[in-house]
């Protein structure tokens, strides 16, 4: 079962990102990087806000030092690559999501060791973190760039291709969520009593803070939904790799195993809420303003 999932997940991820690339232009990503308040707010929440939030939550729940460090490790991990496709399903701004994911992946070799040291844990070598972050990002970036290239040079072909790839990508996204449940459910059940409620609190409060920040900065709803999705989906594979492989500490990975399940539930709720409103309603509200 583990071998099947290990083979399925990267292939499914590449198809998801290829389907996104068919709808994406380079200007969508570069535009998010040029003085965008949404990008700045999202990055601040992801890099600074989430680790501080994890520390506060861990203190309130009285977690042991190692579980506290594990919760902060989850919060300090870069954005999950599935966040880009989840943003598409939540009617967010995919270019902004991609920009945030790439930025947090590139910053992780610096920010993640700093957070671990602050939590009282020996930090892994930045080179190892950069290798895993870039390796996992490449699984997403290469097929996305291929899709973007096709969209630019063969728009007529893409118009036909989208009708086939879109339904397949949505099916694969659902299967990936179910695969995450299957892969982590047993570990989550065993460890939930120790740190489960702290992890659930982090998963629920993080998008709530993003929503408050978006409203406070008067961001457009699509940008707010993007930040909510991005701060919810962490790259838990990096969390588990750092805890289990680099630091040889299975206990440190416990919050990450639980978060891998809970974050998908939270994001499915966000996607559902985003799609309840009629598609024209947002535009109407923005025109009234």
PDB file of C-alpha atoms in Angstrom:
ATOM      1  CA  UNK A   1       0.000   0.000   0.000  1.00  0.00           C
ATOM      2  CA  UNK A   2       2.795   2.418   0.936  1.00  0.00           C
ATOM      3  CA  UNK A   3       4.641   1.679  -2.316  1.00  0.00           C
ATOM      4  CA  UNK A   4       1.482   2.311  -4.358  1.00  0.00           C
ATOM      5  CA  UNK A   5       0.890   5.659  -2.627  1.00  0.00           C
ATOM      6  CA  UNK A   6       4.539   6.633  -3.075  1.00  0.00           C
ATOM      7  CA  UNK A   7       4.208   6.054  -6.823  1.00  0.00           C
ATOM      8  CA  UNK A   8       0.728   7.589  -7.174  1.00  0.00           C
ATOM      9  CA  UNK A   9       1.168  10.883  -5.292  1.00  0.00           C
ATOM     10  CA  UNK A  10       4.001  12.415  -7.402  1.00  0.00           C
ATOM     11  CA  UNK A  11       2.276  11.459 -10.671  1.00  0.00           C
ATOM     12  CA  UNK A  12      -1.050  12.878  -9.478  1.00  0.00           C
ATOM     13  CA  UNK A  13       0.703  16.056  -8.333  1.00  0.00           C
ATOM     14  CA  UNK A  14       2.318  16.535 -11.743  1.00  0.00           C
ATOM     15  CA  UNK A  15      -1.049  16.179 -13.516  1.00  0.00           C
ATOM     16  CA  UNK A  16      -2.648  18.696 -11.111  1.00  0.00           C
ATOM     17  CA  UNK A  17       0.105  21.234 -11.716  1.00  0.00           C
ATOM     18  CA  UNK A  18       0.019  20.653 -15.483  1.00  0.00           C
ATOM     19  CA  UNK A  19      -3.712  21.414 -15.456  1.00  0.00           C
ATOM     20  CA  UNK A  20      -3.032  24.621 -13.497  1.00  0.00           C
ATOM     21  CA  UNK A  21      -0.351  25.672 -15.955  1.00  0.00           C
ATOM     22  CA  UNK A  22      -2.890  25.466 -18.793  1.00  0.00           C
ATOM     23  CA  UNK A  23      -4.796  28.311 -17.085  1.00  0.00           C
ATOM     24  CA  UNK A  24      -1.799  30.325 -15.898  1.00  0.00           C
ATOM     25  CA  UNK A  25       0.375  33.018 -17.480  1.00  0.00           C
ATOM     26  CA  UNK A  26       3.769  34.200 -16.261  1.00  0.00           C
ATOM     27  CA  UNK A  27       2.318  37.660 -15.583  1.00  0.00           C
ATOM     28  CA  UNK A  28      -0.053  36.092 -13.024  1.00  0.00           C
ATOM     29  CA  UNK A  29       2.946  35.058 -10.909  1.00  0.00           C
ATOM     30  CA  UNK A  30       5.187  38.090 -11.485  1.00  0.00           C
ATOM     31  CA  UNK A  31       2.249  40.415 -10.831  1.00  0.00           C
ATOM     32  CA  UNK A  32       1.832  38.888  -7.365  1.00  0.00           C
ATOM     33  CA  UNK A  33       5.480  39.618  -6.584  1.00  0.00           C
ATOM     34  CA  UNK A  34       5.406  43.314  -7.508  1.00  0.00           C
ATOM     35  CA  UNK A  35       4.388  45.347  -4.466  1.00  0.00           C
ATOM     36  CA  UNK A  36       1.288  43.274  -3.787  1.00  0.00           C
ATOM     37  CA  UNK A  37      -0.138  43.783  -0.272  1.00  0.00           C
ATOM     38  CA  UNK A  38      -1.692  40.317  -0.511  1.00  0.00           C
ATOM     39  CA  UNK A  39       1.703  38.735  -1.190  1.00  0.00           C
ATOM     40  CA  UNK A  40       3.356  40.668   1.643  1.00  0.00           C
ATOM     41  CA  UNK A  41       0.588  39.854   4.109  1.00  0.00           C
ATOM     42  CA  UNK A  42       0.520  36.194   3.112  1.00  0.00           C
ATOM     43  CA  UNK A  43       4.272  35.798   3.384  1.00  0.00           C
ATOM     44  CA  UNK A  44       4.340  37.535   6.781  1.00  0.00           C
ATOM     45  CA  UNK A  45       1.616  35.244   8.082  1.00  0.00           C
ATOM     46  CA  UNK A  46       3.309  32.127   6.752  1.00  0.00           C
ATOM     47  CA  UNK A  47       6.885  32.911   7.819  1.00  0.00           C
ATOM     48  CA  UNK A  48       6.311  34.797  11.089  1.00  0.00           C
ATOM     49  CA  UNK A  49       2.673  34.454  12.088  1.00  0.00           C
ATOM     50  CA  UNK A  50       2.295  30.673  11.947  1.00  0.00           C
ATOM     51  CA  UNK A  51       5.345  29.781  14.112  1.00  0.00           C
ATOM     52  CA  UNK A  52       4.281  32.373  16.716  1.00  0.00           C
ATOM     53  CA  UNK A  53       0.729  31.033  16.615  1.00  0.00           C
ATOM     54  CA  UNK A  54       2.038  27.466  17.073  1.00  0.00           C
ATOM     55  CA  UNK A  55       4.077  28.576  20.092  1.00  0.00           C
ATOM     56  CA  UNK A  56       1.066  30.258  21.706  1.00  0.00           C
ATOM     57  CA  UNK A  57      -1.194  27.261  21.050  1.00  0.00           C
ATOM     58  CA  UNK A  58       1.417  24.788  22.277  1.00  0.00           C
ATOM     59  CA  UNK A  59       1.829  26.802  25.488  1.00  0.00           C
ATOM     60  CA  UNK A  60      -1.929  26.981  26.065  1.00  0.00           C
ATOM     61  CA  UNK A  61      -2.267  23.210  25.677  1.00  0.00           C
ATOM     62  CA  UNK A  62       0.813  22.505  27.802  1.00  0.00           C
ATOM     63  CA  UNK A  63       2.617  20.427  25.183  1.00  0.00           C
ATOM     64  CA  UNK A  64       5.900  18.761  26.079  1.00  0.00           C
ATOM     65  CA  UNK A  65       9.017  20.529  24.696  1.00  0.00           C
ATOM     66  CA  UNK A  66       9.404  17.987  21.880  1.00  0.00           C
ATOM     67  CA  UNK A  67       5.745  18.136  20.811  1.00  0.00           C
ATOM     68  CA  UNK A  68       5.867  21.926  21.032  1.00  0.00           C
ATOM     69  CA  UNK A  69       8.876  21.869  18.706  1.00  0.00           C
ATOM     70  CA  UNK A  70       7.014  19.486  16.380  1.00  0.00           C
ATOM     71  CA  UNK A  71       4.029  21.835  16.206  1.00  0.00           C
ATOM     72  CA  UNK A  72       6.324  24.771  15.456  1.00  0.00           C
ATOM     73  CA  UNK A  73       8.084  22.646  12.818  1.00  0.00           C
ATOM     74  CA  UNK A  74       4.742  22.144  11.060  1.00  0.00           C
ATOM     75  CA  UNK A  75       4.078  25.885  11.186  1.00  0.00           C
ATOM     76  CA  UNK A  76       7.549  26.728   9.852  1.00  0.00           C
ATOM     77  CA  UNK A  77       7.406  24.284   6.929  1.00  0.00           C
ATOM     78  CA  UNK A  78       6.902  25.793   3.466  1.00  0.00           C
ATOM     79  CA  UNK A  79       3.531  25.917   1.770  1.00  0.00           C
ATOM     80  CA  UNK A  80       2.277  22.617   0.421  1.00  0.00           C
ATOM     81  CA  UNK A  81       2.354  22.187  -3.344  1.00  0.00           C
ATOM     82  CA  UNK A  82      -1.286  21.037  -3.351  1.00  0.00           C
ATOM     83  CA  UNK A  83      -2.184  24.525  -2.105  1.00  0.00           C
ATOM     84  CA  UNK A  84      -1.897  25.836  -5.672  1.00  0.00           C
ATOM     85  CA  UNK A  85      -4.568  23.495  -7.009  1.00  0.00           C
ATOM     86  CA  UNK A  86      -6.679  23.899  -3.858  1.00  0.00           C
ATOM     87  CA  UNK A  87      -6.549  27.677  -4.448  1.00  0.00           C
ATOM     88  CA  UNK A  88      -7.907  27.103  -7.954  1.00  0.00           C
ATOM     89  CA  UNK A  89     -10.783  25.037  -6.539  1.00  0.00           C
ATOM     90  CA  UNK A  90     -11.431  27.724  -3.885  1.00  0.00           C
ATOM     91  CA  UNK A  91     -11.694  30.392  -6.606  1.00  0.00           C
ATOM     92  CA  UNK A  92      -8.561  32.144  -5.420  1.00  0.00           C
ATOM     93  CA  UNK A  93      -5.633  33.730  -7.264  1.00  0.00           C
ATOM     94  CA  UNK A  94      -3.409  30.895  -8.453  1.00  0.00           C
ATOM     95  CA  UNK A  95      -0.529  33.199  -9.415  1.00  0.00           C
ATOM     96  CA  UNK A  96      -0.416  34.569  -5.869  1.00  0.00           C
ATOM     97  CA  UNK A  97      -0.521  31.042  -4.451  1.00  0.00           C
ATOM     98  CA  UNK A  98       2.366  29.886  -6.651  1.00  0.00           C
ATOM     99  CA  UNK A  99       4.418  32.963  -5.701  1.00  0.00           C
ATOM    100  CA  UNK A 100       3.861  32.275  -1.988  1.00  0.00           C
ATOM    101  CA  UNK A 101       4.671  28.574  -2.287  1.00  0.00           C
ATOM    102  CA  UNK A 102       7.912  29.239  -4.186  1.00  0.00           C
ATOM    103  CA  UNK A 103       8.944  31.971  -1.743  1.00  0.00           C
ATOM    104  CA  UNK A 104       8.366  29.886   1.380  1.00  0.00           C
ATOM    105  CA  UNK A 105      10.177  26.926  -0.203  1.00  0.00           C
ATOM    106  CA  UNK A 106      13.223  29.079  -0.954  1.00  0.00           C
ATOM    107  CA  UNK A 107      13.130  30.669   2.511  1.00  0.00           C
ATOM    108  CA  UNK A 108      12.678  27.355   4.371  1.00  0.00           C
ATOM    109  CA  UNK A 109      16.419  26.528   4.632  1.00  0.00           C
ATOM    110  CA  UNK A 110      16.803  29.778   6.616  1.00  0.00           C
ATOM    111  CA  UNK A 111      13.523  30.122   8.492  1.00  0.00           C
ATOM    112  CA  UNK A 112      12.974  26.500   9.480  1.00  0.00           C
ATOM    113  CA  UNK A 113      16.312  26.033  11.325  1.00  0.00           C
ATOM    114  CA  UNK A 114      15.764  29.370  13.117  1.00  0.00           C
ATOM    115  CA  UNK A 115      12.350  28.228  14.358  1.00  0.00           C
ATOM    116  CA  UNK A 116      13.752  24.875  15.519  1.00  0.00           C
ATOM    117  CA  UNK A 117      16.572  26.587  17.407  1.00  0.00           C
ATOM    118  CA  UNK A 118      14.011  28.901  19.032  1.00  0.00           C
ATOM    119  CA  UNK A 119      12.061  25.784  20.037  1.00  0.00           C
ATOM    120  CA  UNK A 120      15.177  24.286  21.646  1.00  0.00           C
ATOM    121  CA  UNK A 121      15.923  21.656  18.990  1.00  0.00           C
ATOM    122  CA  UNK A 122      19.175  21.206  17.058  1.00  0.00           C
ATOM    123  CA  UNK A 123      18.734  22.549  13.558  1.00  0.00           C
ATOM    124  CA  UNK A 124      19.404  20.462  10.428  1.00  0.00           C
ATOM    125  CA  UNK A 125      21.875  21.571   7.778  1.00  0.00           C
ATOM    126  CA  UNK A 126      20.367  24.226   5.456  1.00  0.00           C
ATOM    127  CA  UNK A 127      21.765  22.425   2.398  1.00  0.00           C
ATOM    128  CA  UNK A 128      19.675  19.323   3.195  1.00  0.00           C
ATOM    129  CA  UNK A 129      16.547  21.428   3.607  1.00  0.00           C
ATOM    130  CA  UNK A 130      17.175  23.303   0.371  1.00  0.00           C
ATOM    131  CA  UNK A 131      17.613  20.020  -1.495  1.00  0.00           C
ATOM    132  CA  UNK A 132      14.303  18.527  -0.293  1.00  0.00           C
ATOM    133  CA  UNK A 133      12.382  21.827  -0.702  1.00  0.00           C
ATOM    134  CA  UNK A 134      13.611  22.382  -4.251  1.00  0.00           C
ATOM    135  CA  UNK A 135      13.186  18.720  -5.150  1.00  0.00           C
ATOM    136  CA  UNK A 136       9.534  18.696  -4.099  1.00  0.00           C
ATOM    137  CA  UNK A 137       8.918  22.096  -5.709  1.00  0.00           C
ATOM    138  CA  UNK A 138      10.373  20.802  -8.993  1.00  0.00           C
ATOM    139  CA  UNK A 139       7.690  18.089  -9.103  1.00  0.00           C
ATOM    140  CA  UNK A 140       5.177  20.932  -9.234  1.00  0.00           C
ATOM    141  CA  UNK A 141       7.070  23.576 -11.213  1.00  0.00           C
ATOM    142  CA  UNK A 142       8.160  21.544 -14.248  1.00  0.00           C
ATOM    143  CA  UNK A 143       4.684  20.287 -15.288  1.00  0.00           C
ATOM    144  CA  UNK A 144       3.198  23.703 -14.496  1.00  0.00           C
ATOM    145  CA  UNK A 145       5.722  25.387 -16.807  1.00  0.00           C
ATOM    146  CA  UNK A 146       4.910  22.823 -19.489  1.00  0.00           C
ATOM    147  CA  UNK A 147       1.221  23.706 -19.203  1.00  0.00           C
ATOM    148  CA  UNK A 148       1.997  27.433 -19.310  1.00  0.00           C
ATOM    149  CA  UNK A 149       4.138  26.918 -22.418  1.00  0.00           C
ATOM    150  CA  UNK A 150       1.346  25.043 -24.186  1.00  0.00           C
ATOM    151  CA  UNK A 151      -1.167  27.735 -23.212  1.00  0.00           C
ATOM    152  CA  UNK A 152       1.086  30.386 -24.735  1.00  0.00           C
ATOM    153  CA  UNK A 153       2.126  28.639 -27.944  1.00  0.00           C
ATOM    154  CA  UNK A 154      -0.883  26.390 -28.676  1.00  0.00           C
ATOM    155  CA  UNK A 155      -4.031  28.018 -27.222  1.00  0.00           C
ATOM    156  CA  UNK A 156      -6.386  26.096 -29.551  1.00  0.00           C
ATOM    157  CA  UNK A 157      -4.949  22.765 -28.445  1.00  0.00           C
ATOM    158  CA  UNK A 158      -5.206  23.844 -24.808  1.00  0.00           C
ATOM    159  CA  UNK A 159      -8.880  24.753 -25.202  1.00  0.00           C
ATOM    160  CA  UNK A 160      -9.577  21.109 -26.143  1.00  0.00           C
ATOM    161  CA  UNK A 161      -7.087  19.705 -23.634  1.00  0.00           C
ATOM    162  CA  UNK A 162      -8.652  21.512 -20.661  1.00  0.00           C
ATOM    163  CA  UNK A 163     -11.944  19.675 -21.195  1.00  0.00           C
ATOM    164  CA  UNK A 164     -10.129  16.370 -20.616  1.00  0.00           C
ATOM    165  CA  UNK A 165      -7.514  17.368 -18.047  1.00  0.00           C
ATOM    166  CA  UNK A 166      -9.805  19.396 -15.764  1.00  0.00           C
ATOM    167  CA  UNK A 167     -12.132  16.548 -14.701  1.00  0.00           C
ATOM    168  CA  UNK A 168      -9.133  14.204 -14.328  1.00  0.00           C
ATOM    169  CA  UNK A 169      -7.307  16.741 -12.132  1.00  0.00           C
ATOM    170  CA  UNK A 170     -10.341  17.189  -9.852  1.00  0.00           C
ATOM    171  CA  UNK A 171     -10.666  13.424  -9.479  1.00  0.00           C
ATOM    172  CA  UNK A 172      -6.961  13.098  -8.676  1.00  0.00           C
ATOM    173  CA  UNK A 173      -7.188  15.875  -6.088  1.00  0.00           C
ATOM    174  CA  UNK A 174      -9.953  13.975  -4.274  1.00  0.00           C
ATOM    175  CA  UNK A 175      -7.929  10.750  -4.481  1.00  0.00           C
ATOM    176  CA  UNK A 176      -4.843  12.528  -3.111  1.00  0.00           C
ATOM    177  CA  UNK A 177      -6.830  13.767  -0.115  1.00  0.00           C
ATOM    178  CA  UNK A 178      -8.160  10.245   0.478  1.00  0.00           C
ATOM    179  CA  UNK A 179      -4.620   8.854   0.104  1.00  0.00           C
ATOM    180  CA  UNK A 180      -3.417  11.273   2.778  1.00  0.00           C
ATOM    181  CA  UNK A 181      -6.116  10.007   5.117  1.00  0.00           C
ATOM    182  CA  UNK A 182      -5.202   6.394   4.408  1.00  0.00           C
ATOM    183  CA  UNK A 183      -1.493   7.016   4.875  1.00  0.00           C
ATOM    184  CA  UNK A 184      -1.740   8.956   8.146  1.00  0.00           C
ATOM    185  CA  UNK A 185      -4.991   7.835   9.791  1.00  0.00           C
ATOM    186  CA  UNK A 186      -3.453   5.120  11.960  1.00  0.00           C
ATOM    187  CA  UNK A 187      -0.652   7.356  13.219  1.00  0.00           C
ATOM    188  CA  UNK A 188      -3.129  10.157  13.866  1.00  0.00           C
ATOM    189  CA  UNK A 189      -5.399   7.934  15.963  1.00  0.00           C
ATOM    190  CA  UNK A 190      -2.487   6.729  18.076  1.00  0.00           C
ATOM    191  CA  UNK A 191      -1.099  10.216  18.732  1.00  0.00           C
ATOM    192  CA  UNK A 192      -4.264  12.325  18.841  1.00  0.00           C
ATOM    193  CA  UNK A 193      -4.650  12.178  22.622  1.00  0.00           C
ATOM    194  CA  UNK A 194      -1.219  13.771  23.119  1.00  0.00           C
ATOM    195  CA  UNK A 195      -1.366  16.707  20.763  1.00  0.00           C
ATOM    196  CA  UNK A 196      -4.452  16.371  18.558  1.00  0.00           C
ATOM    197  CA  UNK A 197      -6.434  19.326  19.888  1.00  0.00           C
ATOM    198  CA  UNK A 198      -3.426  21.640  19.621  1.00  0.00           C
ATOM    199  CA  UNK A 199      -2.948  20.621  15.983  1.00  0.00           C
ATOM    200  CA  UNK A 200      -6.660  21.072  15.199  1.00  0.00           C
ATOM    201  CA  UNK A 201      -6.571  24.513  16.823  1.00  0.00           C
ATOM    202  CA  UNK A 202      -3.591  25.534  14.668  1.00  0.00           C
ATOM    203  CA  UNK A 203      -5.319  24.255  11.515  1.00  0.00           C
ATOM    204  CA  UNK A 204      -8.529  26.193  12.280  1.00  0.00           C
ATOM    205  CA  UNK A 205      -7.070  29.429  13.669  1.00  0.00           C
ATOM    206  CA  UNK A 206      -4.499  29.886  10.862  1.00  0.00           C
ATOM    207  CA  UNK A 207      -7.064  30.501   8.073  1.00  0.00           C
ATOM    208  CA  UNK A 208      -9.191  32.537  10.486  1.00  0.00           C
ATOM    209  CA  UNK A 209      -6.221  34.884  11.052  1.00  0.00           C
ATOM    210  CA  UNK A 210      -5.690  35.069   7.287  1.00  0.00           C
ATOM    211  CA  UNK A 211      -9.347  36.027   6.842  1.00  0.00           C
ATOM    212  CA  UNK A 212      -9.048  38.782   9.472  1.00  0.00           C
ATOM    213  CA  UNK A 213      -5.851  40.071   7.842  1.00  0.00           C
ATOM    214  CA  UNK A 214      -7.494  40.086   4.419  1.00  0.00           C
ATOM    215  CA  UNK A 215     -10.499  42.021   5.676  1.00  0.00           C
ATOM    216  CA  UNK A 216      -8.283  44.431   7.616  1.00  0.00           C
ATOM    217  CA  UNK A 217      -6.191  45.180   4.516  1.00  0.00           C
ATOM    218  CA  UNK A 218      -9.328  45.321   2.333  1.00  0.00           C
ATOM    219  CA  UNK A 219      -7.999  42.699  -0.026  1.00  0.00           C
ATOM    220  CA  UNK A 220     -10.256  41.374  -2.733  1.00  0.00           C
ATOM    221  CA  UNK A 221     -12.056  38.170  -1.651  1.00  0.00           C
ATOM    222  CA  UNK A 222     -10.108  35.981  -4.092  1.00  0.00           C
ATOM    223  CA  UNK A 223      -6.796  37.146  -2.600  1.00  0.00           C
ATOM    224  CA  UNK A 224      -8.057  36.558   0.941  1.00  0.00           C
ATOM    225  CA  UNK A 225      -9.168  33.035   0.023  1.00  0.00           C
ATOM    226  CA  UNK A 226      -5.739  32.412  -1.491  1.00  0.00           C
ATOM    227  CA  UNK A 227      -3.928  33.386   1.708  1.00  0.00           C
ATOM    228  CA  UNK A 228      -6.373  31.313   3.798  1.00  0.00           C
ATOM    229  CA  UNK A 229      -5.682  28.260   1.649  1.00  0.00           C
ATOM    230  CA  UNK A 230      -1.935  28.833   1.544  1.00  0.00           C
ATOM    231  CA  UNK A 231      -1.510  29.151   5.331  1.00  0.00           C
ATOM    232  CA  UNK A 232      -3.675  26.065   5.860  1.00  0.00           C
ATOM    233  CA  UNK A 233      -1.762  23.662   3.625  1.00  0.00           C
ATOM    234  CA  UNK A 234       1.778  23.084   4.845  1.00  0.00           C
ATOM    235  CA  UNK A 235       4.353  20.869   3.152  1.00  0.00           C
ATOM    236  CA  UNK A 236       4.065  18.112   5.747  1.00  0.00           C
ATOM    237  CA  UNK A 237       6.435  15.916   3.728  1.00  0.00           C
ATOM    238  CA  UNK A 238       9.186  18.410   4.609  1.00  0.00           C
ATOM    239  CA  UNK A 239       8.092  18.309   8.261  1.00  0.00           C
ATOM    240  CA  UNK A 240       8.333  14.525   8.422  1.00  0.00           C
ATOM    241  CA  UNK A 241      11.597  14.426   6.449  1.00  0.00           C
ATOM    242  CA  UNK A 242      13.239  16.909   8.817  1.00  0.00           C
ATOM    243  CA  UNK A 243      11.938  15.163  11.951  1.00  0.00           C
ATOM    244  CA  UNK A 244      12.497  11.550  10.928  1.00  0.00           C
ATOM    245  CA  UNK A 245      15.423  11.617   8.516  1.00  0.00           C
ATOM    246  CA  UNK A 246      17.519  14.673   9.394  1.00  0.00           C
ATOM    247  CA  UNK A 247      16.915  14.868  13.156  1.00  0.00           C
ATOM    248  CA  UNK A 248      16.144  11.152  13.835  1.00  0.00           C
ATOM    249  CA  UNK A 249      13.253  12.099  16.154  1.00  0.00           C
ATOM    250  CA  UNK A 250       9.964  10.244  15.502  1.00  0.00           C
ATOM    251  CA  UNK A 251       8.242  12.174  18.325  1.00  0.00           C
ATOM    252  CA  UNK A 252       8.983  15.442  16.551  1.00  0.00           C
ATOM    253  CA  UNK A 253       6.965  14.256  13.543  1.00  0.00           C
ATOM    254  CA  UNK A 254       3.770  13.448  15.513  1.00  0.00           C
ATOM    255  CA  UNK A 255       2.095  16.872  15.049  1.00  0.00           C
ATOM    256  CA  UNK A 256       2.928  16.710  11.333  1.00  0.00           C
ATOM    257  CA  UNK A 257       1.248  13.312  10.895  1.00  0.00           C
ATOM    258  CA  UNK A 258      -1.926  14.640  12.498  1.00  0.00           C
ATOM    259  CA  UNK A 259      -1.793  17.926  10.598  1.00  0.00           C
ATOM    260  CA  UNK A 260      -1.540  16.060   7.279  1.00  0.00           C
ATOM    261  CA  UNK A 261      -5.086  14.778   7.851  1.00  0.00           C
ATOM    262  CA  UNK A 262      -6.630  17.809   9.557  1.00  0.00           C
ATOM    263  CA  UNK A 263      -5.378  20.407   7.057  1.00  0.00           C
ATOM    264  CA  UNK A 264      -7.135  18.620   4.193  1.00  0.00           C
ATOM    265  CA  UNK A 265     -10.427  18.615   6.077  1.00  0.00           C
ATOM    266  CA  UNK A 266     -10.087  22.354   6.740  1.00  0.00           C
ATOM    267  CA  UNK A 267      -9.271  23.118   3.111  1.00  0.00           C
ATOM    268  CA  UNK A 268     -12.177  21.020   1.833  1.00  0.00           C
ATOM    269  CA  UNK A 269     -14.450  23.165   4.009  1.00  0.00           C
ATOM    270  CA  UNK A 270     -12.854  26.342   2.608  1.00  0.00           C
ATOM    271  CA  UNK A 271     -13.367  25.087  -0.957  1.00  0.00           C
ATOM    272  CA  UNK A 272     -16.989  24.227  -0.192  1.00  0.00           C
ATOM    273  CA  UNK A 273     -17.715  27.656   1.307  1.00  0.00           C
ATOM    274  CA  UNK A 274     -15.998  29.442  -1.585  1.00  0.00           C
ATOM    275  CA  UNK A 275     -18.175  27.631  -4.100  1.00  0.00           C
ATOM    276  CA  UNK A 276     -21.468  28.197  -2.300  1.00  0.00           C
ATOM    277  CA  UNK A 277     -21.729  31.815  -3.455  1.00  0.00           C
ATOM    278  CA  UNK A 278     -22.793  32.416  -7.080  1.00  0.00           C
ATOM    279  CA  UNK A 279     -19.814  33.226  -9.297  1.00  0.00           C
ATOM    280  CA  UNK A 280     -21.207  36.614 -10.270  1.00  0.00           C
ATOM    281  CA  UNK A 281     -21.910  37.728  -6.714  1.00  0.00           C
ATOM    282  CA  UNK A 282     -18.358  38.846  -5.954  1.00  0.00           C
ATOM    283  CA  UNK A 283     -18.070  40.931  -9.062  1.00  0.00           C
ATOM    284  CA  UNK A 284     -21.371  42.620  -8.273  1.00  0.00           C
ATOM    285  CA  UNK A 285     -20.232  43.473  -4.748  1.00  0.00           C
ATOM    286  CA  UNK A 286     -16.926  44.860  -6.041  1.00  0.00           C
ATOM    287  CA  UNK A 287     -18.731  47.053  -8.603  1.00  0.00           C
ATOM    288  CA  UNK A 288     -21.018  48.438  -5.908  1.00  0.00           C
ATOM    289  CA  UNK A 289     -17.971  49.431  -3.841  1.00  0.00           C
TER     290      UNK A 289
END
